mmCIF file of C-alpha atoms in Angstrom:
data_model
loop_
_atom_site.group_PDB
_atom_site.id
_atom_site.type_symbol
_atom_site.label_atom_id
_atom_site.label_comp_id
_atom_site.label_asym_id
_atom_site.label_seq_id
_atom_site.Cartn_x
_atom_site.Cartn_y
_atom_site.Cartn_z
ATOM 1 C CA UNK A 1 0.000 0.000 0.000
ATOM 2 C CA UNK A 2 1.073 3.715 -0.757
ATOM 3 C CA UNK A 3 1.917 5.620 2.335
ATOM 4 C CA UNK A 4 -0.890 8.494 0.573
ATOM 5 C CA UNK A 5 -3.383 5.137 0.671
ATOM 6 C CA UNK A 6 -2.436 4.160 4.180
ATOM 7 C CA UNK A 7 -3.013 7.495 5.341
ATOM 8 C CA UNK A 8 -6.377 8.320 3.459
ATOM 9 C CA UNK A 9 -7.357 4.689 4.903
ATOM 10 C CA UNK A 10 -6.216 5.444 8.618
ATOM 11 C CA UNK A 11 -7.802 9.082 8.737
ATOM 12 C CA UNK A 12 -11.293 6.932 7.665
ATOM 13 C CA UNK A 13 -10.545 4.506 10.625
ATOM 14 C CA UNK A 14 -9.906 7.511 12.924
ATOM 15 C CA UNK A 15 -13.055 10.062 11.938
ATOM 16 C CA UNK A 16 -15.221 7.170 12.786
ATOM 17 C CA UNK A 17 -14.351 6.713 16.337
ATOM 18 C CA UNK A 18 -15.582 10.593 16.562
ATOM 19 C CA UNK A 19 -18.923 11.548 17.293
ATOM 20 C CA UNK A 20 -21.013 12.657 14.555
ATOM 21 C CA UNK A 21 -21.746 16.089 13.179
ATOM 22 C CA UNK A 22 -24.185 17.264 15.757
ATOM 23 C CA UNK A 23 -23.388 14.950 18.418
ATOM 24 C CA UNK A 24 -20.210 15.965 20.187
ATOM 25 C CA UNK A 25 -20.520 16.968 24.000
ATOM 26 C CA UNK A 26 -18.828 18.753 26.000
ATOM 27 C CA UNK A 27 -16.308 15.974 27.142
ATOM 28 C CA UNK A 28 -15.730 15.296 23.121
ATOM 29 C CA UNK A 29 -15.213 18.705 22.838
ATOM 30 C CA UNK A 30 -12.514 18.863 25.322
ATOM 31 C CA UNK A 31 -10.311 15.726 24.389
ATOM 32 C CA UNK A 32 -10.063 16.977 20.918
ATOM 33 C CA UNK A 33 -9.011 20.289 22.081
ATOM 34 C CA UNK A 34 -6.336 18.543 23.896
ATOM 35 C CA UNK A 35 -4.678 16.475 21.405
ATOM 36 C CA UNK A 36 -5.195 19.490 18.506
ATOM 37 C CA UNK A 37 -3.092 22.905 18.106
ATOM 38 C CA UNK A 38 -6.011 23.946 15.686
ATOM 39 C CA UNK A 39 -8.342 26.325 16.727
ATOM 40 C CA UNK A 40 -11.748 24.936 17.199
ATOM 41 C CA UNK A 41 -14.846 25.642 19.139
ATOM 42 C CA UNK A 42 -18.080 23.755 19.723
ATOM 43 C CA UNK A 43 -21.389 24.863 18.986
ATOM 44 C CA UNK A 44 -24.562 22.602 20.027
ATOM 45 C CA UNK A 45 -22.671 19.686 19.178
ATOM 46 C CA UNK A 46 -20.888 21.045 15.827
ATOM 47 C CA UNK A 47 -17.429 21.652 16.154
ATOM 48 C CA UNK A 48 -16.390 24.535 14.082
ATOM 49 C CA UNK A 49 -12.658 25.188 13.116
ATOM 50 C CA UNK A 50 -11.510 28.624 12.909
ATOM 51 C CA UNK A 51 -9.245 30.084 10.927
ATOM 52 C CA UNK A 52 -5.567 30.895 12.048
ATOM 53 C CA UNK A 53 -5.271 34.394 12.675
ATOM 54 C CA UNK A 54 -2.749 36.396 11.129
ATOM 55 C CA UNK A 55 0.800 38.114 12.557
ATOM 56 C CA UNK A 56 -1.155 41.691 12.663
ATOM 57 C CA UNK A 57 -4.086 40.069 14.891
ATOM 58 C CA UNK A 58 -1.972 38.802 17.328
ATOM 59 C CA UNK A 59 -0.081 41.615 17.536
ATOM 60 C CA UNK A 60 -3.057 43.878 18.879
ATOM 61 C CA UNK A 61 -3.959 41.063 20.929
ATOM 62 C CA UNK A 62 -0.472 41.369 22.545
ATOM 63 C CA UNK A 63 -1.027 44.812 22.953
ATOM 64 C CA UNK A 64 -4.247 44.154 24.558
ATOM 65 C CA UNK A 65 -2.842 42.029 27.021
ATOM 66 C CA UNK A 66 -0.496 44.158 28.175
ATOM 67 C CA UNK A 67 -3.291 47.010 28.881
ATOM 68 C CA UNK A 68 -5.872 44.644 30.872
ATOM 69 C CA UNK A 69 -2.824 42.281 32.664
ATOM 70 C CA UNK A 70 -1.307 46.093 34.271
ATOM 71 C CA UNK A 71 -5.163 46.399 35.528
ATOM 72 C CA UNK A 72 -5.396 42.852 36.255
ATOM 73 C CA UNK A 73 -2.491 42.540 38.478
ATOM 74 C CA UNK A 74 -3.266 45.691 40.420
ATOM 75 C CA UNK A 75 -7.117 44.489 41.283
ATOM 76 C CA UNK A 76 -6.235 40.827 41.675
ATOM 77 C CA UNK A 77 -7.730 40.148 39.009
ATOM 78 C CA UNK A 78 -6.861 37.475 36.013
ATOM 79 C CA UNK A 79 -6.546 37.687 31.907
ATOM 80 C CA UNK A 80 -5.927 34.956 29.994
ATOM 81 C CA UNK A 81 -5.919 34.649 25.755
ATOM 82 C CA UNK A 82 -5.970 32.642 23.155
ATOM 83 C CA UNK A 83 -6.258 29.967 22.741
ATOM 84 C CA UNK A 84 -8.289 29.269 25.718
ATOM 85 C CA UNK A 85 -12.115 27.562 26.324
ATOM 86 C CA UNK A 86 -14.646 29.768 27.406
ATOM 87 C CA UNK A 87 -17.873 27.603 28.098
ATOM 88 C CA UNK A 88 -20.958 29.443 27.615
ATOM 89 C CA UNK A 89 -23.452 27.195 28.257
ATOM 90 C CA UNK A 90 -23.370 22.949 28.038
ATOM 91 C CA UNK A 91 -22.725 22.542 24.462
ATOM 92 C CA UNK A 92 -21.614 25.652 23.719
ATOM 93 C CA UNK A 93 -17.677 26.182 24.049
ATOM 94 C CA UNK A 94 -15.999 29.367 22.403
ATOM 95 C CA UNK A 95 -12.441 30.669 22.190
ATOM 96 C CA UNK A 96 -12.457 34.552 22.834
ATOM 97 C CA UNK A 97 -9.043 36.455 22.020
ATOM 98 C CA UNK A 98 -8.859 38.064 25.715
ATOM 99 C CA UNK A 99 -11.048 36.628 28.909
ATOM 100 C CA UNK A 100 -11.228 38.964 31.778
ATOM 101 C CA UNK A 101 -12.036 38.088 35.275
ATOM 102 C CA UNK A 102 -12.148 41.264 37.920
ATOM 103 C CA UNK A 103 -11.041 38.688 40.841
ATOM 104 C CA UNK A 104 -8.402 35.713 40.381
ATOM 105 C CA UNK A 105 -10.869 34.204 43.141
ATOM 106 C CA UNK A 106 -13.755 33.682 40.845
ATOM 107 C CA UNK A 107 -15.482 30.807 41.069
ATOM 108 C CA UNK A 108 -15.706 30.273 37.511
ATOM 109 C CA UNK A 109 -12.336 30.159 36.977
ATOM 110 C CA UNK A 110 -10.798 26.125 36.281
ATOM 111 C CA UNK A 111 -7.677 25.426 34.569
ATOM 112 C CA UNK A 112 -9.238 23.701 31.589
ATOM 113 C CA UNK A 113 -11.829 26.391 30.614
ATOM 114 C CA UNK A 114 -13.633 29.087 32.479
ATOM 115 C CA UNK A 115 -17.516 29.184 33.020
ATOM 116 C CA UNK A 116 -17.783 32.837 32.009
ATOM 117 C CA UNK A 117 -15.931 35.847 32.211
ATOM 118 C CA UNK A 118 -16.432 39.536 33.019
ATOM 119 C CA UNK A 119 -14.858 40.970 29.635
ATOM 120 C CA UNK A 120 -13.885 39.289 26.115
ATOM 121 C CA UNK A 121 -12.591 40.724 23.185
ATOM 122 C CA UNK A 122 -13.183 39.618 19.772
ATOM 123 C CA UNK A 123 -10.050 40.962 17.060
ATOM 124 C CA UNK A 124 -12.426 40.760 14.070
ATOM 125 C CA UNK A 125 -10.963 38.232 11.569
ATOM 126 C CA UNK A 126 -10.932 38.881 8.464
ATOM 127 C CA UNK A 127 -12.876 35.683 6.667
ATOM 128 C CA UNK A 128 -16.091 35.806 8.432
ATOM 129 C CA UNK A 129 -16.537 39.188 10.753
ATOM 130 C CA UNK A 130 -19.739 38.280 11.602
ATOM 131 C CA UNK A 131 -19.127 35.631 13.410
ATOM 132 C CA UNK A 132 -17.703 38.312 15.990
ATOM 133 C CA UNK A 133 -20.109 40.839 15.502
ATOM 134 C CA UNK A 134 -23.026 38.596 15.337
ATOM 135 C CA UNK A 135 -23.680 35.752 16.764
ATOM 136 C CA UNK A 136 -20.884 35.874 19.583
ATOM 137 C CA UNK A 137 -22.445 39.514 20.654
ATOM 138 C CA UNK A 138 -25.735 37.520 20.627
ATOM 139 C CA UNK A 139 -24.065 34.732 22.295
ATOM 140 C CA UNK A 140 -22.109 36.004 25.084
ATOM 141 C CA UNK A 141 -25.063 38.545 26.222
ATOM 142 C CA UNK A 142 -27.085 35.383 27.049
ATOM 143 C CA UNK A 143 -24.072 34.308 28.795
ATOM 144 C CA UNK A 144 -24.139 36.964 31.154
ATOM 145 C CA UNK A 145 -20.954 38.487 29.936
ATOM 146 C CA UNK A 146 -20.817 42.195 31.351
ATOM 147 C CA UNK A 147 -18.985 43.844 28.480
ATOM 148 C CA UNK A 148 -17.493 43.104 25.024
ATOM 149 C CA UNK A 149 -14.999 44.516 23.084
ATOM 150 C CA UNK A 150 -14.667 44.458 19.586
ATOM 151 C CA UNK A 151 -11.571 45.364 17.981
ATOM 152 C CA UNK A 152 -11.814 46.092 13.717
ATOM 153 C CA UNK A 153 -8.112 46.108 12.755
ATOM 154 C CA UNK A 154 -9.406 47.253 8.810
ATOM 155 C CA UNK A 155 -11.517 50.231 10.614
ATOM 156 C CA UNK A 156 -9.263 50.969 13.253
ATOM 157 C CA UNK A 157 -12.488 51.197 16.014
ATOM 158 C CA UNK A 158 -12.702 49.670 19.381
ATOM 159 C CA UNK A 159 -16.161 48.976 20.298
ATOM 160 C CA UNK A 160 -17.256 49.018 24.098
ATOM 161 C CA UNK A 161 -20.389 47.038 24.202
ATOM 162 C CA UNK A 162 -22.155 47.019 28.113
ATOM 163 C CA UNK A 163 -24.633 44.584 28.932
ATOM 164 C CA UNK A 164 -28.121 45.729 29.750
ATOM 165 C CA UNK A 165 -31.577 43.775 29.849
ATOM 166 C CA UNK A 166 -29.928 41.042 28.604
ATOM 167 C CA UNK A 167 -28.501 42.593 25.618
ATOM 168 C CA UNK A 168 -25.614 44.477 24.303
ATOM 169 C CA UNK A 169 -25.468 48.634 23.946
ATOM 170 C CA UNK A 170 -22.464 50.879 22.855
ATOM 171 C CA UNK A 171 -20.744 52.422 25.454
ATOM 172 C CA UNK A 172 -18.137 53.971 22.809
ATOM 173 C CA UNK A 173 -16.673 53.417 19.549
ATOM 174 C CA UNK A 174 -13.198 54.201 20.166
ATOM 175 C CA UNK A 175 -10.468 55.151 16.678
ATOM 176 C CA UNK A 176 -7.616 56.494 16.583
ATOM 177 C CA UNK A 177 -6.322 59.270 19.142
ATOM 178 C CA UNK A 178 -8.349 58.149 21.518
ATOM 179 C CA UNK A 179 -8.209 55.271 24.262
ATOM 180 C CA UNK A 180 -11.069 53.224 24.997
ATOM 181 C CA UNK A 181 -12.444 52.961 28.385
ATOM 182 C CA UNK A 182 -14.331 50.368 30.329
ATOM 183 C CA UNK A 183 -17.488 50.726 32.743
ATOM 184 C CA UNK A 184 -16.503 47.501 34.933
ATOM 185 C CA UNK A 185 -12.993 48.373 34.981
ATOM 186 C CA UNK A 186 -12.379 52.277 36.264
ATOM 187 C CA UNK A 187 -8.940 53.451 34.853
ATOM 188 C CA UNK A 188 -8.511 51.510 32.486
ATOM 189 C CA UNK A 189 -8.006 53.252 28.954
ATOM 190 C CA UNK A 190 -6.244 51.474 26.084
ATOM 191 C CA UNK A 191 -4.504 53.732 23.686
ATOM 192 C CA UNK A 192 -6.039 52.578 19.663
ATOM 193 C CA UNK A 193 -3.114 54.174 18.009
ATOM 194 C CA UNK A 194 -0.654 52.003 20.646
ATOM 195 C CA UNK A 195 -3.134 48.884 19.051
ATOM 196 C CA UNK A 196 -3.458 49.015 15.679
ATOM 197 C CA UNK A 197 0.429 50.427 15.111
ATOM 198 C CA UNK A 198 1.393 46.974 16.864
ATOM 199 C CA UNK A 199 3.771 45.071 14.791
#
């Protein structure tokens, strides 16, 4: 046999000891996510694979870091990026640039995934934008997520989004020469020029 044969033939053996389209659970969910470097998130039993982000997105989310792990460490508070689980719900697992927690006490906190967060940010990418804009807005309001930021590298904005009766409304849409602020976290302002000049 070929060694392209053998390999077509073993990744049939392998895909069906997986659970079907539809069917994975949260325990699937997690093994995978421990034996893949891909990105990949699970959505009512779908996983979905994202796309690897580019240089420029990770460097604003290095930039971000550095802004909310200054406030972090001086509240006791904890931020972790990706990639890193975020479960919303049972069944639904996402993978948020930046998680935010005010207190490194939380409860929600584990060292496999967190069950919610006070803050995530979302670096839009560039394939499917409303993925970010969409249906994770829609998503992590029902999650009881206090505030979202979402960062458009091709606009330059930084949108503050507070949660309020269950949805999301703008605090500010930050651009350049400004820094965006947060409600939850007092002091904190991120330069945008600082963000979208990373390198």
């Amino acid at each position: 046999m070929e060694p392209r044969e053998a390999q077509t033939q073993l990744a049939g053996q392998v895909s069906s000891l997986l659970p079907a389209p539809g069917e994975w659970q949260d325990a699937d969910y997690l093994w995978l996510t421990r034996r893949t470097h891909q990105l990949v998130e699970l959505a009512d039993g779908v996983i979905e694979v994202l796309a690897m982000p580019s240089e420029r997105h990770q460097a604003m989310v290095a930039q971000l870091f550095l802004a909310f792990l200054a406030v972090a460490q001086r509240i006791g508070g904890k931020v972790v990026f990706a990639p890193f689980r975020l479960r919303l719900r049972t069944g639904r697992f996402r993978e948020p640039d930046l998680l935010v927690l005010r207190s490194a006490g939380d409860a929600r906190r584990h060292d496999a995934y967190w069950d919610g967060a006070d803050l995530v940010i979302e670096v839009l990418s560039e394939d499917d934008p409303e993925r970010d804009t969409v249906t994770k807005r829609r998503e992590y309001a029902e999650a009881g997520i206090a505030e979202y930021w979402i960062v458009d590298g091709k606009a330059e904005t930084i949108t503050v989004l507070q949660l309020e009766a269950g949805g999301y409304r703008e605090h500010g849409s930050f651009g350049r020469g400004t820094a965006a602020t947060s409600l939850i976290l007092p002091g904190l302002g991120v330069n945008a020029d600082n963000v979208f000049d990373a390198r």
